[in-house]
CSV table of C-alpha atoms in Angstrom, one decimal:
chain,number,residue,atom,x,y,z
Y,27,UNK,CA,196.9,24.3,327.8
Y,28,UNK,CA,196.7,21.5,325.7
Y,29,UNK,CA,196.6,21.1,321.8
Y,30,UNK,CA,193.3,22.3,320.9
Y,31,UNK,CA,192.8,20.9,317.4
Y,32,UNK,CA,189.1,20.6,316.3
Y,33,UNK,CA,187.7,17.1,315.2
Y,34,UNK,CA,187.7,16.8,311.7
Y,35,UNK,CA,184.5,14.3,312.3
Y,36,UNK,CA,182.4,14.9,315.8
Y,37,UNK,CA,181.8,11.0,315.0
Y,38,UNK,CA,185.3,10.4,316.1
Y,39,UNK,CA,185.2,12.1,319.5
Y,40,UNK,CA,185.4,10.0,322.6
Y,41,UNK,CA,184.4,11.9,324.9
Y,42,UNK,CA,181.6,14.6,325.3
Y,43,UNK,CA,182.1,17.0,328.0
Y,44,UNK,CA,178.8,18.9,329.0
Y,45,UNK,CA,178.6,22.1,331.3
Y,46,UNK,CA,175.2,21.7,333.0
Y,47,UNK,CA,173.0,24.8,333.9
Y,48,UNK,CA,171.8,26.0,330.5
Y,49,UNK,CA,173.3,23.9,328.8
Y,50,UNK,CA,171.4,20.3,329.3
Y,51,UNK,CA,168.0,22.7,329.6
Y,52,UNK,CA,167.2,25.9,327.8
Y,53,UNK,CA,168.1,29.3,330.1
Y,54,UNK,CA,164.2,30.2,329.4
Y,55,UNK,CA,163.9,27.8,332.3
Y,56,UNK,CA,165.7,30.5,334.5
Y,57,UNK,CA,166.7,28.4,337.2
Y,58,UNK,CA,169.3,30.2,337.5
Y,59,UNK,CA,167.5,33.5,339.0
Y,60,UNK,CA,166.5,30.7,341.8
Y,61,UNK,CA,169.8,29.9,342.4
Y,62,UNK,CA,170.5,33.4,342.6
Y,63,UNK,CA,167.7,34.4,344.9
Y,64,UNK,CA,168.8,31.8,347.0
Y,65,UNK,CA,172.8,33.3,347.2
Y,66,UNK,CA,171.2,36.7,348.2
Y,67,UNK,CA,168.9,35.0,351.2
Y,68,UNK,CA,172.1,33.1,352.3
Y,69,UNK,CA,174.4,36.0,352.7
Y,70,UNK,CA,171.2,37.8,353.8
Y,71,UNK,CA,170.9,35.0,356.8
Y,72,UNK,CA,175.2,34.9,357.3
Y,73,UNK,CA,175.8,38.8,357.4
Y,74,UNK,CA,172.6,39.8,358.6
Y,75,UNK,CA,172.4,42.6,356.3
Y,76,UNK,CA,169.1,44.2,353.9
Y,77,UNK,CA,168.2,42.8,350.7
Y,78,UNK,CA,170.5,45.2,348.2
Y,79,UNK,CA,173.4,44.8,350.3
Y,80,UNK,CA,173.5,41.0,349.9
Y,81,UNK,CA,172.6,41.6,346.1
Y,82,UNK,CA,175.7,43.8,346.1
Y,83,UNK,CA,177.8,41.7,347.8
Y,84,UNK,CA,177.0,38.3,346.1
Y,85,UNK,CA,178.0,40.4,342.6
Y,86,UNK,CA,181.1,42.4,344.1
Y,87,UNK,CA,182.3,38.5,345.3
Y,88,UNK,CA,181.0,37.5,341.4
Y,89,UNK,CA,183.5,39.3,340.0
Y,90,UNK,CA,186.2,39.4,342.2
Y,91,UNK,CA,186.6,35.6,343.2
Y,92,UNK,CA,185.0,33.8,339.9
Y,93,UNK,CA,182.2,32.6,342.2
Y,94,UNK,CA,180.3,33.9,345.1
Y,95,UNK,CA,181.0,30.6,346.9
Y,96,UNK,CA,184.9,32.0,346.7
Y,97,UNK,CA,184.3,34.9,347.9
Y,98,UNK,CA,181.8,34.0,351.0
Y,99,UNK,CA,185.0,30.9,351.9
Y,100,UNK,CA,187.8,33.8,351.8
Y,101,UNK,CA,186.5,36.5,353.6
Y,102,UNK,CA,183.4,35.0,355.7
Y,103,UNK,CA,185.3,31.1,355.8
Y,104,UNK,CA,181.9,29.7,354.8
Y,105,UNK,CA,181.6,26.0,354.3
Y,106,UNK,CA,181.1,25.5,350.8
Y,107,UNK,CA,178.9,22.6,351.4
Y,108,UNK,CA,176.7,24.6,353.4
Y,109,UNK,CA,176.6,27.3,350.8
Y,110,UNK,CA,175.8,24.6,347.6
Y,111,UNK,CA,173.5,22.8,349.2
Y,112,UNK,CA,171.6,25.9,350.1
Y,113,UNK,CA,171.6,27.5,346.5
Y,114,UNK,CA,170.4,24.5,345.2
Y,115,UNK,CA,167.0,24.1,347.1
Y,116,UNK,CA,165.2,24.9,343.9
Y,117,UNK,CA,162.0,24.2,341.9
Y,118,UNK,CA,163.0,22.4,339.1
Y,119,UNK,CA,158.8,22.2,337.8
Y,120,UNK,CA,160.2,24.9,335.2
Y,121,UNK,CA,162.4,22.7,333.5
Y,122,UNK,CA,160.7,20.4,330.6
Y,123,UNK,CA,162.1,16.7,329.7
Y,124,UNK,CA,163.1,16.8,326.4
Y,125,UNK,CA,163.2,13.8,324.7
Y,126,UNK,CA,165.0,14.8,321.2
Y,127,UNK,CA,168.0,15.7,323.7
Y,128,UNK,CA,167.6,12.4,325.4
Y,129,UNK,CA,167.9,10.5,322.1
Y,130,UNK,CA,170.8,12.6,320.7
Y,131,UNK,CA,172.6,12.0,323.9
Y,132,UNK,CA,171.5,8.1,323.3
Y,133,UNK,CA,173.6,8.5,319.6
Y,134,UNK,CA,176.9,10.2,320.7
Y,135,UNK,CA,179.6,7.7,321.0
Y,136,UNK,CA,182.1,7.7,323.8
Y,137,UNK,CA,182.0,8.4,327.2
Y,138,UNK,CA,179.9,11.3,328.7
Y,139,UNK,CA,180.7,13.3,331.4
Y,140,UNK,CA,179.1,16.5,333.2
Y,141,UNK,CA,181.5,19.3,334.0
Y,142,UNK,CA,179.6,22.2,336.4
Y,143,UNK,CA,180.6,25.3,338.9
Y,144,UNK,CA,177.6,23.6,340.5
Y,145,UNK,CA,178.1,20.3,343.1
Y,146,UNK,CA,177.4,17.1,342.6
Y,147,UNK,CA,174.1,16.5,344.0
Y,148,UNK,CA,172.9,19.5,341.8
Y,149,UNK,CA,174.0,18.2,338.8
Y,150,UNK,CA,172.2,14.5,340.0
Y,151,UNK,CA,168.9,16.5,340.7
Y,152,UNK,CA,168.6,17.9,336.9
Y,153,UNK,CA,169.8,14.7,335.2
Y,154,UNK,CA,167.5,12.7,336.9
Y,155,UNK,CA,165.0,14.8,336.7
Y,156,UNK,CA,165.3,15.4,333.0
Y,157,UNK,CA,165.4,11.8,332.8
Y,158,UNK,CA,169.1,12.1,331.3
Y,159,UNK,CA,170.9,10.8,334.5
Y,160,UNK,CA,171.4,7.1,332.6
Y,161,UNK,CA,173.8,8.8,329.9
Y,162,UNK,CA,176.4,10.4,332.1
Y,163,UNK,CA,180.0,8.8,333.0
Y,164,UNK,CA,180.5,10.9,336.0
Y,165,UNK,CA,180.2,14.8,337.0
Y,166,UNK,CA,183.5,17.0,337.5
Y,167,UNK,CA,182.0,19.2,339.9
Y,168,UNK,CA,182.8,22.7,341.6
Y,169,UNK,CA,183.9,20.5,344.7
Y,170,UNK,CA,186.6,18.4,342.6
Y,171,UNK,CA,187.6,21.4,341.2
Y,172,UNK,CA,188.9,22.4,344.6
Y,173,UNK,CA,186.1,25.4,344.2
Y,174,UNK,CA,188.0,26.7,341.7
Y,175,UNK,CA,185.7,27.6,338.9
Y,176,UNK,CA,185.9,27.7,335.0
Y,177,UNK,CA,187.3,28.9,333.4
Y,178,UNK,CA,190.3,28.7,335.2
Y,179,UNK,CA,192.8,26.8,333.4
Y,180,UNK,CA,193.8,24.7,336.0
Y,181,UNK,CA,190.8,23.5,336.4
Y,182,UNK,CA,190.3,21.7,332.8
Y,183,UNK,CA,194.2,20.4,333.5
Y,184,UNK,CA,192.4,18.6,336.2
Y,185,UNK,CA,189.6,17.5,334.5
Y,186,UNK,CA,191.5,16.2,331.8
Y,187,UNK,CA,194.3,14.6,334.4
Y,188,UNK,CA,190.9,12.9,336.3
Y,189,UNK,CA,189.0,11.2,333.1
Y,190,UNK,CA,192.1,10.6,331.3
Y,191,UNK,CA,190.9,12.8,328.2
Y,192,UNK,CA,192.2,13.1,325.1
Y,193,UNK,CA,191.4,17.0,324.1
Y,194,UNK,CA,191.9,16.3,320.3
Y,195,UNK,CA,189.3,13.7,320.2
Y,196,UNK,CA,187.0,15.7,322.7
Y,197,UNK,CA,184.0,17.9,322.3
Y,198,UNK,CA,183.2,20.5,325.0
Y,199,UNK,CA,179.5,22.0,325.0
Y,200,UNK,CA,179.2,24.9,326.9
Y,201,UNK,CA,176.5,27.9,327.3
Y,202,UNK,CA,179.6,30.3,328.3
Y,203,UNK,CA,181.9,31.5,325.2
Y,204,UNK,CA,184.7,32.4,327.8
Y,205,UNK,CA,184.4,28.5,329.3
Y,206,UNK,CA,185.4,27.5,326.6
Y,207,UNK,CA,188.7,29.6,326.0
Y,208,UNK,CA,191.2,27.7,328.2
């Protein structure tokens, strides 16, 4: 991996890399137990199997592949589209604006940019409706990634090839210690 010198000053970073759920809204939100509800009814609906057994499976794939997504494409050759767009039907009443984020975010110099195990449109749903969709460069999603997910180190060689980022003049945010280890 690259040099991973900290900023002596965060005013001199250039770019500001965010991770998304739990991160850009508190975890008290639990969206995620939504998103996870909804990976149990999916595999549920593909394997035709009870309630536990999805639960089980979803975790067992967890562990083993770095996502559930990964594990559901290798051994079931689920479309991961399918899958993402179908976790992410959720309620997002639970999550609050938050306007002292929004005029942090308005403060930080240099570009912006959202990097999620999540897709895309996900990541579009909660900035815009936190009302903090204006301040972000671009999302590195789950799909560029080649559904690979953090913390793969690959996966940061590639966001870093994409944006052209400098790590030593970068700050990561992140809700995950081991994201932030590559």
């Amino acid at each position: 991996m690259t040099n991973r010198t900290p900023l002596e000053n965060l005013a001199d970073a250039s770019v500001w890399i965010f991770d998304l759920d739990n991160t850009l809204y508190p975890s008290s939100c639990n969206l995620f137990s939504q998103v996870e509800r909804n990976m149990t009814q999916f595999i549920i609906n593909l394997l035709e199997v009870e309630h536990q057994v999805a639960h089980d499976i979803q975790k067992k794939y967890f562990r083993e592949h770095g996502t559930t997504m990964r594990g559901l494409m290798h051994h079931h050759n689920v479309e991961p589209e399918e899958f993402l767009d179908f976790v992410h039907d959720i309620d997002l009443s639970a999550v609050p604006n938050d306007p002292i984020l929004d005029a942090h975010l308005s403060r930080l110099p240099g570009r912006k940019l959202i990097f999620t195990n999540g897709s895309t449109s996900h990541a579009e749903n909660i900035t815009r409706h936190l009302g903090l969709d204006h301040h972000f460069d671009d999302i590195f999603d789950i799909v560029a990634s080649d559904y690979i997910p953090k913390p793969d180190p690959g996966v940061y060689e590639l966001l870093i090839r994409k944006f052209d980022i400098q790590p030593t003049t970068s700050v990561m945010v992140e809700d995950m210690a081991r994201n932030l280890r590559p």
